[in-house]
Tab-separated table of C-alpha atoms and ligand atoms in Angstrom:
chain	number	residue	atom	x	y	z
V	23	MET	CA	0.000	0.000	0.000
V	24	LEU	CA	1.234	3.450	-0.944
V	25	GLN	CA	0.375	6.649	0.915
V	26	PHE	CA	1.241	10.282	0.289
V	27	HIS	CA	1.652	10.646	3.997
V	28	VAL	CA	5.163	12.112	3.726
V	29	TYR	CA	6.318	15.580	2.794
V	30	PRO	CA	9.481	17.033	1.249
V	31	GLY	CA	12.613	15.385	2.558
V	32	GLY	CA	10.531	12.423	3.764
V	33	LYS	CA	9.256	14.482	6.730
V	34	LYS	CA	6.003	13.439	8.434
V	35	ARG	CA	4.950	16.819	9.823
V	36	ILE	CA	4.445	20.380	8.557
V	37	VAL	CA	4.622	23.728	10.364
V	38	THR	CA	3.486	26.967	8.745
V	39	PHE	CA	2.808	30.533	9.881
V	40	SER	CA	0.476	33.132	8.358
V	41	TYR	CA	0.466	36.844	9.216
V	42	ASP	CA	-1.931	39.537	8.024
V	43	ASP	CA	-1.985	43.274	7.310
V	44	GLY	CA	1.732	43.957	6.615
V	45	SER	CA	2.461	45.986	9.742
V	46	GLY	CA	5.716	47.727	10.595
V	47	ASN	CA	6.438	44.845	12.973
V	48	ASP	CA	6.713	42.336	10.120
V	49	PRO	CA	10.497	42.797	9.609
V	50	ARG	CA	11.124	41.917	13.261
V	51	LEU	CA	8.851	38.870	12.974
V	52	ILE	CA	10.696	37.783	9.817
V	53	GLU	CA	13.989	38.158	11.666
V	54	LEU	CA	12.579	35.858	14.347
V	55	PHE	CA	11.361	33.336	11.742
V	56	ASN	CA	14.765	33.405	10.016
V	57	LYS	CA	16.607	32.929	13.307
V	58	TYR	CA	14.641	29.709	13.910
V	59	GLY	CA	14.437	28.533	10.280
V	60	VAL	CA	10.632	28.589	10.051
V	61	LYS	CA	8.556	29.890	7.120
V	62	GLY	CA	5.679	32.311	6.927
V	63	THR	CA	3.129	33.694	4.509
V	64	PHE	CA	2.363	37.411	4.726
V	65	HIS	CA	-1.013	38.674	3.521
V	66	LEU	CA	-0.716	42.287	2.384
V	67	ASN	CA	-3.049	45.185	1.564
V	68	THR	CA	-1.662	47.339	-1.243
V	69	ARG	CA	-3.465	50.398	0.128
V	70	VAL	CA	-0.052	51.097	1.735
V	71	PHE	CA	1.236	51.918	-1.749
V	72	GLU	CA	-1.166	54.886	-1.981
V	73	LYS	CA	1.045	56.791	0.461
V	74	MET	CA	4.301	55.855	-1.252
V	75	THR	CA	5.437	58.167	-4.010
V	76	ASP	CA	8.340	56.326	-5.541
V	77	GLU	CA	8.749	52.830	-6.889
V	78	SER	CA	11.803	52.044	-4.774
V	79	GLU	CA	9.755	52.528	-1.605
V	80	LYS	CA	7.132	50.029	-2.809
V	81	LYS	CA	9.825	47.592	-3.879
V	82	ALA	CA	11.540	47.888	-0.477
V	83	PHE	CA	8.199	47.197	1.255
V	84	VAL	CA	7.697	43.945	-0.670
V	85	ASP	CA	11.389	42.966	-0.454
V	86	ARG	CA	11.008	42.749	3.333
V	87	TYR	CA	9.326	39.376	2.694
V	88	ILE	CA	12.011	37.726	0.547
V	89	GLY	CA	12.471	34.128	1.679
V	90	HIS	CA	8.821	33.935	2.758
V	91	GLU	CA	5.573	34.160	0.766
V	92	VAL	CA	3.701	37.316	-0.173
V	93	ALA	CA	-0.069	36.812	-0.553
V	94	CYS	CA	-3.220	38.919	-1.000
V	95	HIS	CA	-5.447	40.424	1.673
V	96	THR	CA	-7.407	42.777	-0.684
V	97	VAL	CA	-6.381	46.372	-1.435
V	98	HIS	CA	-8.351	48.221	1.270
V	99	HIS	CA	-9.290	45.603	3.883
V	100	GLY	CA	-13.072	45.857	3.597
V	101	TRP	CA	-15.674	43.137	4.224
V	102	PRO	CA	-15.698	40.999	1.061
V	103	THR	CA	-19.281	39.766	1.562
V	104	ARG	CA	-20.532	43.352	1.754
V	105	MET	CA	-18.987	44.555	-1.510
V	106	PRO	CA	-20.752	44.807	-4.846
V	107	ALA	CA	-19.236	42.500	-7.444
V	108	SER	CA	-17.171	45.213	-9.132
V	109	SER	CA	-15.565	46.311	-5.841
V	110	LEU	CA	-14.894	42.732	-4.812
V	111	LEU	CA	-13.198	41.872	-8.103
V	112	ASN	CA	-11.133	45.082	-8.077
V	113	GLU	CA	-10.076	44.520	-4.469
V	114	LEU	CA	-8.822	41.033	-5.336
V	115	ILE	CA	-7.240	41.516	-8.753
V	116	ASN	CA	-5.665	44.918	-8.019
V	117	ASP	CA	-4.074	43.622	-4.818
V	118	ARG	CA	-2.620	40.726	-6.821
V	119	ARG	CA	-1.468	42.948	-9.669
V	120	ASP	CA	0.208	45.526	-7.424
V	121	LEU	CA	1.994	42.911	-5.314
V	122	GLU	CA	3.169	41.023	-8.393
V	123	LYS	CA	4.849	44.161	-9.765
V	124	TYR	CA	7.410	43.774	-6.977
V	125	THR	CA	7.456	40.074	-6.031
V	126	GLY	CA	8.438	38.805	-9.474
V	127	TYR	CA	6.171	35.753	-9.054
V	128	PRO	CA	2.420	35.159	-9.404
V	129	VAL	CA	0.683	35.946	-6.105
V	130	VAL	CA	-2.149	33.428	-5.849
V	131	GLY	CA	-2.614	33.017	-2.084
V	132	MET	CA	-4.890	35.025	0.154
V	133	SER	CA	-6.429	35.436	3.596
V	134	TYR	CA	-9.871	36.971	4.157
V	135	PRO	CA	-9.995	40.442	5.724
V	136	CYS	CA	-12.011	40.015	8.941
V	137	GLY	CA	-12.229	36.301	8.082
V	138	ASP	CA	-15.213	37.282	5.927
V	139	TYR	CA	-16.334	35.085	3.007
V	140	ASP	CA	-19.339	33.357	1.457
V	141	ASP	CA	-20.009	31.330	-1.698
V	142	ARG	CA	-20.035	34.438	-3.881
V	143	VAL	CA	-16.606	35.474	-2.550
V	144	LEU	CA	-15.221	31.973	-3.213
V	145	GLY	CA	-16.336	32.299	-6.848
V	146	ALA	CA	-14.656	35.704	-7.127
V	147	LEU	CA	-11.389	34.240	-5.834
V	148	THR	CA	-11.424	31.570	-8.509
V	149	ALA	CA	-12.277	34.134	-11.191
V	150	CYS	CA	-9.259	36.190	-10.057
V	151	GLY	CA	-6.883	33.221	-10.101
V	152	ILE	CA	-6.524	32.932	-6.330
V	153	VAL	CA	-6.057	29.292	-5.380
V	154	TYR	CA	-6.241	29.301	-1.590
V	155	SER	CA	-7.428	31.574	1.199
V	156	ARG	CA	-7.101	31.335	4.976
V	157	THR	CA	-9.995	32.011	7.319
V	158	THR	CA	-9.802	33.078	10.983
V	159	LYS	CA	-11.619	30.010	12.293
V	160	ALA	CA	-9.386	27.876	14.510
V	161	THR	CA	-9.746	24.098	14.194
V	162	PHE	CA	-7.330	23.206	17.027
V	163	ASN	CA	-6.469	20.321	14.734
V	164	PHE	CA	-3.860	19.508	12.093
V	165	GLY	CA	-5.681	18.507	8.898
V	166	PHE	CA	-5.703	19.847	5.354
V	167	PRO	CA	-8.727	21.816	4.098
V	168	ASP	CA	-11.360	20.137	1.922
V	169	ASP	CA	-11.398	23.312	-0.191
V	170	TRP	CA	-8.164	25.344	-0.289
V	171	ARG	CA	-10.271	28.517	-0.499
V	172	VAL	CA	-11.634	27.736	2.977
V	173	TRP	CA	-8.379	26.969	4.755
V	174	HIS	CA	-9.025	27.014	8.502
V	175	PRO	CA	-5.844	27.420	10.578
V	176	THR	CA	-5.001	25.357	13.659
V	177	CYS	CA	-5.082	28.438	15.909
V	178	HIS	CA	-4.116	32.052	16.509
V	179	HIS	CA	-0.678	32.507	18.149
V	180	ARG	CA	-2.264	33.639	21.447
V	181	ASP	CA	-3.992	30.221	21.720
V	182	ALA	CA	-1.029	28.144	20.527
V	183	ASP	CA	0.245	26.589	23.766
V	184	LYS	CA	-2.165	23.670	23.903
V	185	PRO	CA	-2.154	22.857	20.159
V	186	ILE	CA	1.659	22.932	20.209
V	187	ALA	CA	1.707	20.549	23.184
V	188	ASP	CA	-0.726	18.235	21.323
V	189	PHE	CA	1.322	18.453	18.129
V	190	LEU	CA	4.596	17.657	19.904
V	191	SER	CA	3.138	14.850	22.008
V	192	ARG	CA	1.995	13.048	18.845
V	193	ILE	CA	4.859	14.014	16.564
V	194	ASP	CA	6.043	10.427	16.029
V	195	SER	CA	2.589	8.862	15.999
V	196	GLU	CA	1.130	7.453	12.808
V	197	TRP	CA	-2.391	8.266	13.986
V	198	THR	CA	-2.539	11.982	13.618
V	199	ARG	CA	-2.969	14.680	11.018
V	200	PRO	CA	0.264	16.397	10.022
V	201	MET	CA	0.037	20.192	9.829
V	202	LEU	CA	0.348	22.828	12.549
V	203	TYR	CA	-0.868	26.161	11.157
V	204	ILE	CA	-0.523	29.293	13.304
V	205	TRP	CA	-1.804	32.721	12.253
V	206	GLY	CA	-1.934	36.261	13.644
V	207	HIS	CA	-0.939	39.882	13.078
V	208	SER	CA	2.512	41.190	13.978
V	209	HIS	CA	0.908	44.465	15.142
V	210	GLU	CA	-0.394	42.453	18.116
V	211	PHE	CA	3.172	42.360	19.479
V	212	LYS	CA	3.142	45.609	21.454
V	213	THR	CA	5.579	44.946	24.309
V	214	GLU	CA	8.881	43.112	24.755
V	215	GLU	CA	6.922	40.508	26.744
V	216	ASP	CA	4.714	39.899	23.668
V	217	TRP	CA	7.807	39.364	21.526
V	218	ALA	CA	9.375	37.087	24.131
V	219	LYS	CA	6.203	34.981	24.222
V	220	MET	CA	6.206	34.706	20.417
V	221	GLU	CA	9.866	33.705	20.436
V	222	GLU	CA	9.076	31.001	22.974
V	223	THR	CA	6.215	29.779	20.745
V	224	VAL	CA	8.413	29.627	17.636
V	225	SER	CA	11.387	28.058	19.436
V	226	LYS	CA	9.230	25.177	20.734
V	227	ILE	CA	8.379	24.031	17.201
V	228	ALA	CA	11.599	24.993	15.362
V	229	GLY	CA	14.499	22.757	14.357
V	230	LEU	CA	12.576	19.468	14.545
V	231	ASP	CA	13.811	16.636	12.305
V	232	GLN	CA	10.250	15.433	11.695
V	233	VAL	CA	9.012	18.772	10.340
V	234	TRP	CA	8.902	20.394	6.917
V	235	TYR	CA	8.824	24.177	7.458
V	236	ALA	CA	6.898	25.655	4.548
V	237	THR	CA	4.942	28.649	3.309
V	238	ASN	CA	1.224	28.242	2.553
V	239	ILE	CA	1.754	28.121	-1.219
V	240	GLU	CA	4.509	25.509	-0.893
V	241	ILE	CA	2.053	23.305	1.007
V	242	TYR	CA	-0.663	23.865	-1.599
V	243	ASP	CA	1.762	23.106	-4.465
V	244	TYR	CA	3.092	19.990	-2.787
V	245	ILE	CA	-0.275	18.453	-1.884
V	246	GLU	CA	-1.669	19.222	-5.338
V	247	ALA	CA	1.422	17.602	-6.894
V	248	THR	CA	0.823	14.397	-4.892
V	249	ARG	CA	-2.766	14.314	-6.175
V	250	ARG	CA	-1.536	14.418	-9.763
V	251	VAL	CA	0.851	11.460	-9.455
V	252	ARG	CA	-0.277	8.536	-11.640
V	253	VAL	CA	0.254	5.123	-10.084
V	254	SER	CA	0.167	1.825	-11.970
V	255	ALA	CA	-2.370	-0.806	-10.905
V	256	ASP	CA	0.363	-2.899	-9.279
V	257	GLU	CA	1.515	0.166	-7.265
V	258	LYS	CA	5.064	-0.157	-8.664
V	259	THR	CA	5.329	2.534	-11.325
V	260	LEU	CA	4.692	6.171	-10.509
V	261	TYR	CA	4.637	9.108	-12.907
V	262	ASN	CA	4.943	12.590	-11.425
V	263	PRO	CA	3.816	15.096	-14.085
V	264	SER	CA	4.338	18.149	-11.842
V	265	SER	CA	7.385	20.380	-11.371
V	266	VAL	CA	7.626	19.456	-7.668
V	267	ASP	CA	9.467	16.381	-6.305
V	268	VAL	CA	7.066	14.105	-4.425
V	269	TRP	CA	7.710	11.603	-1.619
V	270	VAL	CA	5.658	8.447	-1.121
V	271	GLU	CA	5.528	5.904	1.672
V	272	ARG	CA	5.120	2.154	1.102
V	273	ASP	CA	3.737	-0.229	3.708
V	274	LYS	CA	4.304	2.424	6.400
V	275	THR	CA	8.030	1.627	6.367
V	276	GLU	CA	9.851	2.631	3.173
V	277	ILE	CA	9.969	6.119	1.695
V	278	PHE	CA	10.713	6.841	-1.975
V	279	THR	CA	11.155	10.033	-3.978
V	280	VAL	CA	9.407	10.550	-7.301
V	281	PRO	CA	11.286	13.453	-8.918
V	282	ALA	CA	9.463	16.185	-10.807
V	283	GLY	CA	8.536	15.161	-14.343
V	284	LYS	CA	9.881	11.600	-13.911
V	285	THR	CA	8.540	8.067	-14.015
V	286	VAL	CA	9.929	5.823	-11.286
V	287	THR	CA	9.624	2.061	-10.835
V	288	LEU	CA	9.880	1.026	-7.216
V	289	PRO	CA	12.055	-2.003	-6.331
K	299	ZN	ZN1	-6.504	41.791	8.141
């Protein structure tokens, strides 16, 4: 029996962070993430560009996030369900377009301002080429979303102690879901005590051999790549048509790599 129950490098667990609104505290949070080797996705509102007069200032704003993922959060941070269609579409596509001018890559991730969405908003995301979006609803669990556009996180950072304890206590167990997903806003860190608490949170889940530290889009790309792998009826030959290397587990003991674009026959 084969299972795509392993992640890049043959890791069995995933940790990801997701921060909204692009506050002036983001560079310090990124420094913290870099110190501990963890990855984050930063959901930005391009309304900040309205106050910036020259291109280099906008570029410097987006360059703060190099090494992590830049994603959408709409231009002006309104309530998506309360916007007429034209405003909703402009808020999504213009945020994408303005961020992409400086990232150099397609920006196709998002989080909902105020956690606000409905079926109409989901359709608008798809129409604007956005492939996933995070909500603000904590699951206190570690699963993948059924619909990437309704991606519920594990918890907010202020509620992370218990989920982290659960995650760590089961880190070598086969019988658990794999992904710890923590979200928040860096503008919530107002005092040195707040920063110290966040550092403690990050340090508890950093540097673990079992964990793949990834941005949101890396997780999306990887899981989608596993779903595209074609497997022969005898479970021996695997074709990976994607541009992402995929790992597969056999009989809960052996782990194999199926490189991007390759067909592999297992021994
Ligand atoms: Zn927000």
